[in-house]
Amino acid sequence: MLSARAPLSVKNENSVSSKMDTMSLNKENTPPSLNTTRILASKTARKIFDDATPKAVKKSSEEEEEPLLKENPRRFVIFPIQYHDIWQMYKKAEASFWTAEEVDLSKDGQHWDSLKDEERYFISHVLAFFAASDGIANGTCNGVLLTNGCVSDQVERFTQEVQVTEARCFYGFQIAMENIHSEMYSLLINTYIKKPAEREYLFNAIETLPCVKKKADWAINWIGNQNRMRVVAFAAVEGIFFSGSFAAIFWLKKRGLMPGLTFSNELISRDEGLHCDFACLMFKHLVNKPSAETVTEIIRNAVEIEQEFLTEALPVKLIGMNCELMKQYIEFVADRLMLELGFTKIYRVENPFDFMENISLEGKTNFFEKRVGEYQRMGVMSGSTDNTFRLDADF
C-alpha cells in the first residue's frame, strides 16, 4: 500500500505527490499530499457509508397520525413538559441509578466454590445470556433485545423515530443502565470463571449457545418491524425473556446463596421492570394499536421461547427448581404483561413462587448491612416543596 506522503529525501518525477503538484485541487479541496490510492479509498468509503445510511422513508398515514412520531421542532428542548406521565417515568429511572462498583462480590467466591457442578453450570450460562441480552435490549431501545447488543439496537431505533423529548430522555437513560447491567454481568462472569477459554465461550453466548441465539434472533427480528409491533416485542423481551432467569436467581437468594449475585439481580430486575412498564406506557400512547390477536400471538411466542429456554435448553432443575412450576410462572408473568398492555389474560394461572410475590415492590434488605434494592437517589423524585424546612411537620 502506498504511504500517505512521498519521502522528502527521495526525488521521483513519477511520484504521486509530484504529479499532484501540477494538478489543480478538485472541488472537495483534496490535500495535494494525499496519494491517489487514498483519494479513491476515501471516495469509495464515502459511497459505502452513503449507501449504508438509511434513506428517509415516507411515513405511512398511520404513522403520521401517531403523536409520538410527529416531527417536533422543540424536541431538543425539555421544558415545558408536555407528557408528564412519560417524564415521571424518566425521573423514576434517574432516581434508581446505581453502578457496578456498589455491588459487593467479596463473599461470592466462597459460595461459588461450595456449589454443585450443575448449579455452577446453570448460573454461568444464565449470566452469559444476561450479558448478551442487555446489549440486544440496548440496541432496540434506540430500537430492544438481549446484551449490550440486542436490547441496545432496539432502543437506538426507538430514539431515532420517537420525537417526544420526554421519551428520548428515558431511552437515553435506559441505554446507560443497560450498559451498567452488561458491565455487571461481565464482572460476575469474570469473578466466577477463572479459565480464560471458558470465560471467552460465555462472553460470546450469542454465537456459542444456540438457546441464547434463538432468543436474540427473535428479538432482533422485531427491530425492523412496524413501530407499534416493536413496542409489544420490546415489552415481551424486558418482561418475559428475563422473568424466568430472574426468578431462578431469586431462588438462590431464598437459599441464602451468592449475596453479590442476588443483590445485583435485585437492582437489575427492578430496572428491567421499569423498562417494561415504560414500553407499556408508550404502547398506551399509540393511536393505531395492533389487534388483540396480534399482541396475543407475540406474547405467546415469547412465552414458548422462554419456557423452552428454562425447561429444556437450560433446565432450572439443575438448581433444584420445578420445571413445570417455572413454566407456570412465565405464563403468570405474561398474563400480567397482557393486563398492562390493556388486554385480557391468556393463561389465567396463579403465581407458583411465593418468593416472587412482592419482588421489586418492597425492599426488605437491612440497610445497615447493604444498600436496599429499592434505593432511590435523594431528592430526585422530590417536589419543589419537599425539601423545605418546616416547623409544623408531622414526625
Coordinates of C-alpha atoms in Angstrom, one line a residue:
M1 CA 0.0 0.0 0.0
L2 CA 1.4 3.5 -0.9
S3 CA 2.4 5.7 2.0
A4 CA 0.3 8.8 2.7
R5 CA 3.2 11.1 1.9
A6 CA 6.2 10.6 -0.5
P7 CA 9.5 10.6 1.4
L8 CA 11.0 14.1 1.3
S9 CA 14.6 12.8 0.8
V10 CA 13.7 11.0 -2.4
K11 CA 13.2 12.8 -5.7
N12 CA 11.0 10.9 -8.0
E13 CA 9.5 12.6 -11.0
N14 CA 6.9 9.8 -11.3
S15 CA 5.8 10.1 -7.7
V16 CA 2.2 10.7 -6.9
S17 CA 3.0 13.8 -4.9
S18 CA 4.9 15.4 -7.7
K19 CA 2.1 14.7 -10.1
M20 CA -0.3 16.2 -7.8
D21 CA 1.7 19.4 -7.5
T22 CA 0.8 20.2 -11.1
M23 CA -2.9 19.3 -10.6
S24 CA -5.5 21.8 -9.6
L25 CA -7.3 20.8 -6.5
N26 CA -10.8 19.4 -7.0
K27 CA -13.9 21.0 -5.7
E28 CA -13.5 18.9 -2.4
N29 CA -10.2 20.6 -1.7
T30 CA -8.4 17.3 -1.5
P31 CA -4.9 17.9 0.1
P32 CA -2.1 17.6 -2.5
S33 CA -0.1 15.5 -0.1
L34 CA -2.6 12.6 -0.3
N35 CA -1.9 9.9 -2.9
T36 CA -4.5 8.7 -5.4
T37 CA -5.0 5.4 -3.6
R38 CA -6.1 7.2 -0.5
I39 CA -8.3 9.6 -2.6
L40 CA -10.0 6.7 -4.3
A41 CA -10.3 4.8 -0.9
S42 CA -11.9 7.8 0.8
K43 CA -14.4 8.3 -2.1
T44 CA -15.2 4.6 -2.1
A45 CA -15.7 4.6 1.7
R46 CA -17.9 7.7 1.5
K47 CA -20.1 5.9 -1.1
I48 CA -20.3 2.8 1.0
F49 CA -21.4 4.8 4.0
D50 CA -23.9 6.8 2.0
D51 CA -25.3 3.6 0.6
A52 CA -25.5 2.0 4.1
T53 CA -27.2 5.1 5.6
P54 CA -31.0 4.5 5.7
K55 CA -32.7 6.9 3.3
A56 CA -35.7 8.9 4.6
V57 CA -38.8 6.8 4.1
K58 CA -42.1 8.5 3.6
K59 CA -44.3 7.8 6.7
S60 CA -47.5 5.8 6.2
S61 CA -50.8 7.5 7.0
E62 CA -51.0 5.6 10.3
E63 CA -47.5 6.7 11.3
E64 CA -48.4 10.3 10.5
E65 CA -51.3 10.1 13.0
E66 CA -49.0 8.9 15.8
P67 CA -48.3 11.9 18.2
L68 CA -45.1 10.1 19.4
L69 CA -43.7 10.1 15.8
K70 CA -44.7 13.6 14.6
E71 CA -41.9 16.0 13.9
N72 CA -41.5 18.3 16.8
P73 CA -39.3 21.5 16.3
R74 CA -38.9 21.7 20.1
R75 CA -37.9 18.1 20.5
F76 CA -34.4 19.1 21.6
V77 CA -35.7 21.3 24.4
I78 CA -37.1 19.6 27.6
F79 CA -39.3 22.3 29.0
P80 CA -42.2 22.9 29.1
I81 CA -43.1 19.3 29.9
Q82 CA -45.9 18.0 27.6
Y83 CA -46.0 14.3 28.6
H84 CA -46.0 14.3 32.4
D85 CA -46.5 10.6 32.7
I86 CA -43.5 9.8 30.5
W87 CA -41.4 12.4 32.3
Q88 CA -42.3 10.8 35.7
M89 CA -41.0 7.5 34.4
Y90 CA -37.7 9.2 33.4
K91 CA -37.4 10.7 36.8
K92 CA -38.1 7.4 38.4
A93 CA -35.4 5.8 36.4
E94 CA -33.0 8.6 37.2
A95 CA -33.7 8.2 40.9
S96 CA -32.8 4.5 40.7
F97 CA -29.4 5.0 39.3
W98 CA -26.6 2.7 40.6
T99 CA -23.2 1.5 39.5
A100 CA -21.4 -1.9 39.4
E101 CA -18.9 -0.7 42.0
E102 CA -21.7 -0.6 44.6
V103 CA -22.2 -4.4 44.5
D104 CA -20.0 -6.3 47.0
L105 CA -18.8 -9.6 45.5
S106 CA -16.2 -10.4 48.2
K107 CA -18.3 -13.3 49.6
D108 CA -19.4 -14.8 46.4
G109 CA -16.2 -16.7 45.7
Q110 CA -16.6 -18.9 48.7
H111 CA -20.2 -19.6 47.9
W112 CA -19.3 -20.3 44.2
D113 CA -16.8 -23.0 45.3
S114 CA -19.4 -24.6 47.5
L115 CA -22.0 -25.0 44.7
K116 CA -22.6 -28.3 42.9
D117 CA -21.2 -28.6 39.3
E118 CA -24.7 -28.4 37.8
E119 CA -25.5 -25.3 39.8
R120 CA -22.4 -23.5 38.6
Y121 CA -23.2 -24.6 35.1
F122 CA -26.7 -23.1 35.3
I123 CA -25.6 -19.8 36.9
S124 CA -22.7 -19.3 34.4
H125 CA -24.9 -19.9 31.4
V126 CA -27.7 -17.6 32.7
L127 CA -25.1 -14.9 33.2
A128 CA -23.9 -15.5 29.7
F129 CA -27.5 -15.0 28.4
F130 CA -27.9 -11.9 30.5
A131 CA -24.6 -10.4 29.3
A132 CA -25.6 -10.9 25.7
S133 CA -29.2 -9.8 26.2
D134 CA -28.7 -6.4 27.7
G135 CA -26.8 -5.5 24.6
I136 CA -29.7 -6.6 22.5
A137 CA -32.1 -4.6 24.6
N138 CA -29.9 -1.6 24.5
G139 CA -29.8 -1.7 20.7
T140 CA -33.6 -2.0 20.5
C141 CA -34.3 1.0 22.7
N142 CA -32.6 3.2 20.4
G143 CA -34.5 0.4 18.7
V144 CA -34.6 -3.7 22.3
L145 CA -33.1 -7.2 22.6
L146 CA -30.9 -9.2 24.7
T147 CA -27.0 -7.6 25.5
N148 CA -25.3 -4.6 25.1
G149 CA -26.1 -5.6 21.6
C150 CA -29.8 -6.7 21.1
V151 CA -31.8 -4.6 23.6
S152 CA -29.4 -1.8 22.5
D153 CA -30.2 -2.0 18.8
Q154 CA -33.9 -1.6 19.5
V155 CA -33.5 1.3 22.0
E156 CA -31.5 3.1 19.4
R157 CA -34.2 2.6 16.8
F158 CA -36.9 4.0 19.1
T159 CA -34.7 7.0 19.9
Q160 CA -34.3 7.8 16.2
E161 CA -38.0 7.6 15.5
V162 CA -39.8 8.9 18.6
Q163 CA -40.0 12.7 18.5
V164 CA -41.2 13.2 22.1
T165 CA -38.4 14.7 24.2
E166 CA -39.5 13.1 27.4
A167 CA -39.4 9.7 25.8
R168 CA -35.9 10.4 24.4
C169 CA -34.7 11.3 27.9
F170 CA -35.9 7.9 29.2
Y171 CA -34.4 5.9 26.3
G172 CA -31.1 7.7 26.7
F173 CA -31.1 6.8 30.4
Q174 CA -32.1 3.2 29.6
I175 CA -29.1 2.8 27.3
A176 CA -26.9 4.0 30.1
M177 CA -28.4 1.5 32.5
E178 CA -28.2 -1.4 30.1
N179 CA -24.5 -0.6 29.8
I180 CA -24.2 -0.9 33.5
H181 CA -26.1 -4.2 33.5
S182 CA -23.8 -5.6 30.8
E183 CA -20.8 -4.4 32.8
M184 CA -22.2 -6.1 36.0
Y185 CA -22.8 -9.4 34.2
S186 CA -19.4 -9.3 32.7
L187 CA -17.9 -8.6 36.1
L188 CA -19.8 -11.5 37.6
I189 CA -18.5 -13.9 34.9
N190 CA -15.0 -12.5 35.4
T191 CA -15.2 -13.1 39.1
Y192 CA -16.6 -16.7 39.0
I193 CA -15.0 -18.1 35.9
K194 CA -11.2 -18.5 36.1
K195 CA -10.4 -20.3 32.9
P196 CA -9.9 -17.8 30.0
A197 CA -11.3 -20.2 27.4
E198 CA -14.5 -20.9 29.3
R199 CA -14.9 -17.2 30.0
E200 CA -14.5 -16.3 26.3
Y201 CA -17.1 -19.0 25.5
L202 CA -19.6 -17.4 27.8
F203 CA -18.8 -13.9 26.7
N204 CA -19.8 -14.9 23.1
A205 CA -23.0 -16.6 24.1
I206 CA -25.0 -15.3 21.1
E207 CA -22.7 -17.2 18.8
T208 CA -21.7 -20.2 21.0
L209 CA -25.0 -21.1 22.7
P210 CA -27.9 -22.0 20.4
C211 CA -30.5 -21.4 23.1
V212 CA -29.3 -17.8 23.6
K213 CA -29.0 -17.2 19.9
K214 CA -32.6 -18.2 19.4
K215 CA -33.8 -15.6 21.9
A216 CA -31.5 -13.0 20.3
D217 CA -32.7 -13.8 16.8
W218 CA -36.3 -13.4 17.9
A219 CA -35.7 -10.0 19.4
I220 CA -33.5 -8.8 16.5
N221 CA -36.2 -9.9 14.1
W222 CA -38.6 -7.3 15.5
I223 CA -36.1 -4.4 15.2
G224 CA -37.1 -3.9 11.6
N225 CA -40.8 -4.4 12.1
Q226 CA -43.5 -1.8 12.4
N227 CA -43.1 0.5 15.3
R228 CA -46.4 -0.5 17.0
M229 CA -45.4 -4.2 16.8
R230 CA -41.9 -3.4 18.1
V231 CA -43.2 -1.8 21.2
V232 CA -45.0 -5.0 22.1
A233 CA -42.0 -7.1 21.3
F234 CA -39.8 -4.8 23.4
A235 CA -42.1 -5.2 26.3
A236 CA -42.0 -9.0 25.8
V237 CA -38.2 -9.0 25.8
E238 CA -38.0 -6.9 29.0
G239 CA -41.0 -8.5 30.7
I240 CA -40.8 -12.2 29.7
F241 CA -37.4 -13.1 28.3
F242 CA -35.8 -12.1 31.7
S243 CA -38.5 -13.2 34.0
G244 CA -37.6 -16.9 34.4
S245 CA -33.9 -16.2 34.8
F246 CA -34.6 -13.5 37.4
A247 CA -36.8 -16.0 39.3
A248 CA -34.0 -18.6 39.2
I249 CA -31.5 -16.1 40.7
F250 CA -34.0 -15.1 43.4
W251 CA -34.4 -18.8 44.2
L252 CA -30.7 -18.8 45.1
K253 CA -31.3 -15.8 47.3
K254 CA -34.0 -17.7 49.1
R255 CA -31.4 -20.4 49.9
G256 CA -29.0 -17.8 51.2
L257 CA -26.5 -18.2 48.3
M258 CA -24.4 -15.8 46.3
P259 CA -25.1 -12.4 48.1
G260 CA -23.4 -10.3 45.4
L261 CA -25.1 -12.0 42.5
T262 CA -28.6 -11.9 44.1
F263 CA -28.2 -8.2 45.1
S264 CA -27.2 -7.2 41.6
N265 CA -30.2 -9.3 40.4
E266 CA -32.5 -7.2 42.6
L267 CA -31.2 -4.0 41.1
I268 CA -31.3 -5.2 37.5
S269 CA -34.7 -6.8 37.8
R270 CA -36.1 -3.5 39.2
D271 CA -34.6 -1.7 36.2
E272 CA -35.9 -4.1 33.7
G273 CA -39.3 -4.0 35.3
L274 CA -39.3 -0.2 34.8
H275 CA -38.2 -0.6 31.2
C276 CA -41.1 -3.0 30.6
D277 CA -43.5 -0.6 32.3
F278 CA -42.2 2.2 30.0
A279 CA -42.8 0.1 26.9
C280 CA -46.4 -0.5 28.1
L281 CA -46.8 3.3 28.7
M282 CA -45.6 4.0 25.2
F283 CA -48.0 1.4 23.8
K284 CA -50.9 3.2 25.6
H285 CA -49.9 6.4 23.8
L286 CA -50.2 4.8 20.4
V287 CA -53.2 5.8 18.4
N288 CA -53.1 2.9 16.0
K289 CA -52.6 -0.1 18.2
P290 CA -52.2 -3.7 16.9
S291 CA -55.1 -6.0 17.3
A292 CA -55.6 -8.2 20.4
E293 CA -54.9 -11.2 18.2
T294 CA -51.5 -9.9 17.0
V295 CA -50.5 -8.9 20.6
T296 CA -51.5 -12.3 21.9
E297 CA -49.5 -14.1 19.2
I298 CA -46.4 -12.1 20.0
I299 CA -46.7 -12.8 23.8
R300 CA -47.5 -16.5 23.3
N301 CA -44.4 -16.8 21.0
A302 CA -42.2 -15.1 23.6
V303 CA -43.6 -17.4 26.4
E304 CA -42.9 -20.5 24.4
I305 CA -39.3 -19.5 23.7
E306 CA -38.7 -18.6 27.4
Q307 CA -40.3 -21.9 28.6
E308 CA -38.1 -23.9 26.2
F309 CA -35.0 -22.0 27.4
L310 CA -35.5 -22.7 31.1
T311 CA -37.0 -26.2 31.0
E312 CA -35.1 -27.8 28.1
A313 CA -32.1 -25.9 26.9
L314 CA -31.0 -24.7 30.4
P315 CA -33.4 -26.6 32.8
V316 CA -34.0 -25.0 36.2
K317 CA -34.0 -28.5 37.7
L318 CA -30.2 -28.1 37.7
I319 CA -30.6 -25.8 40.8
G320 CA -33.5 -27.7 42.3
M321 CA -36.4 -25.8 40.9
N322 CA -39.5 -27.4 39.4
C323 CA -39.7 -27.1 35.6
E324 CA -43.5 -27.2 35.5
L325 CA -43.8 -24.5 38.1
M326 CA -41.3 -22.4 36.1
K327 CA -43.5 -22.8 33.0
Q328 CA -46.5 -21.6 35.1
Y329 CA -44.6 -18.7 36.5
I330 CA -43.6 -17.5 33.0
E331 CA -47.3 -17.7 32.0
F332 CA -48.3 -15.8 35.1
V333 CA -45.8 -13.0 34.1
A334 CA -47.2 -13.0 30.6
D335 CA -50.8 -12.5 31.9
R336 CA -49.6 -9.6 34.0
L337 CA -48.0 -8.0 30.9
M338 CA -51.2 -8.5 28.9
L339 CA -53.1 -6.6 31.5
E340 CA -50.5 -3.8 31.5
L341 CA -50.9 -3.5 27.7
G342 CA -54.7 -3.3 28.1
F343 CA -55.8 -6.7 27.1
T344 CA -57.2 -9.8 28.8
K345 CA -55.2 -12.6 30.3
I346 CA -54.2 -15.5 28.2
Y347 CA -53.3 -18.3 30.6
R348 CA -55.2 -17.3 33.8
V349 CA -52.8 -19.0 36.2
E350 CA -51.6 -18.2 39.7
N351 CA -48.1 -17.2 40.8
P352 CA -46.5 -20.6 41.9
F353 CA -43.5 -18.9 43.5
D354 CA -44.3 -17.2 46.8
F355 CA -40.8 -15.7 47.0
M356 CA -41.5 -13.7 43.8
E357 CA -44.8 -12.3 45.0
N358 CA -43.6 -8.8 46.0
I359 CA -40.3 -8.8 44.2
S360 CA -39.1 -5.3 43.3
L361 CA -42.1 -3.8 45.1
E362 CA -40.7 -3.7 48.6
G363 CA -37.0 -3.8 49.6
K364 CA -36.5 -5.8 52.8
T365 CA -32.7 -5.5 53.0
N366 CA -31.2 -4.5 56.2
F367 CA -30.0 -1.0 55.3
F368 CA -27.1 -1.2 57.7
E369 CA -25.7 -4.3 56.1
K370 CA -26.0 -3.2 52.4
R371 CA -27.9 -0.9 50.2
V372 CA -31.6 -1.8 49.8
G373 CA -32.6 -2.9 46.3
E374 CA -35.4 -0.3 46.2
Y375 CA -33.0 2.6 47.0
Q376 CA -33.7 5.9 45.3
R377 CA -31.2 8.8 45.0
M378 CA -32.0 11.6 47.4
G379 CA -34.2 14.4 46.1
V380 CA -34.6 13.2 42.5
M381 CA -38.3 12.3 42.9
S382 CA -39.0 15.2 45.4
G383 CA -41.3 18.1 44.6
S384 CA -40.3 21.7 44.9
T385 CA -41.5 21.9 48.5
D386 CA -40.5 18.5 49.7
N387 CA -37.0 19.7 51.0
T388 CA -38.3 22.9 52.6
F389 CA -37.6 23.3 56.3
R390 CA -40.9 23.5 58.3
L391 CA -41.7 23.8 61.9
D392 CA -45.2 22.3 61.6
A393 CA -44.2 18.9 60.0
D394 CA -45.6 15.7 61.5
F395 CA -43.0 13.2 62.7

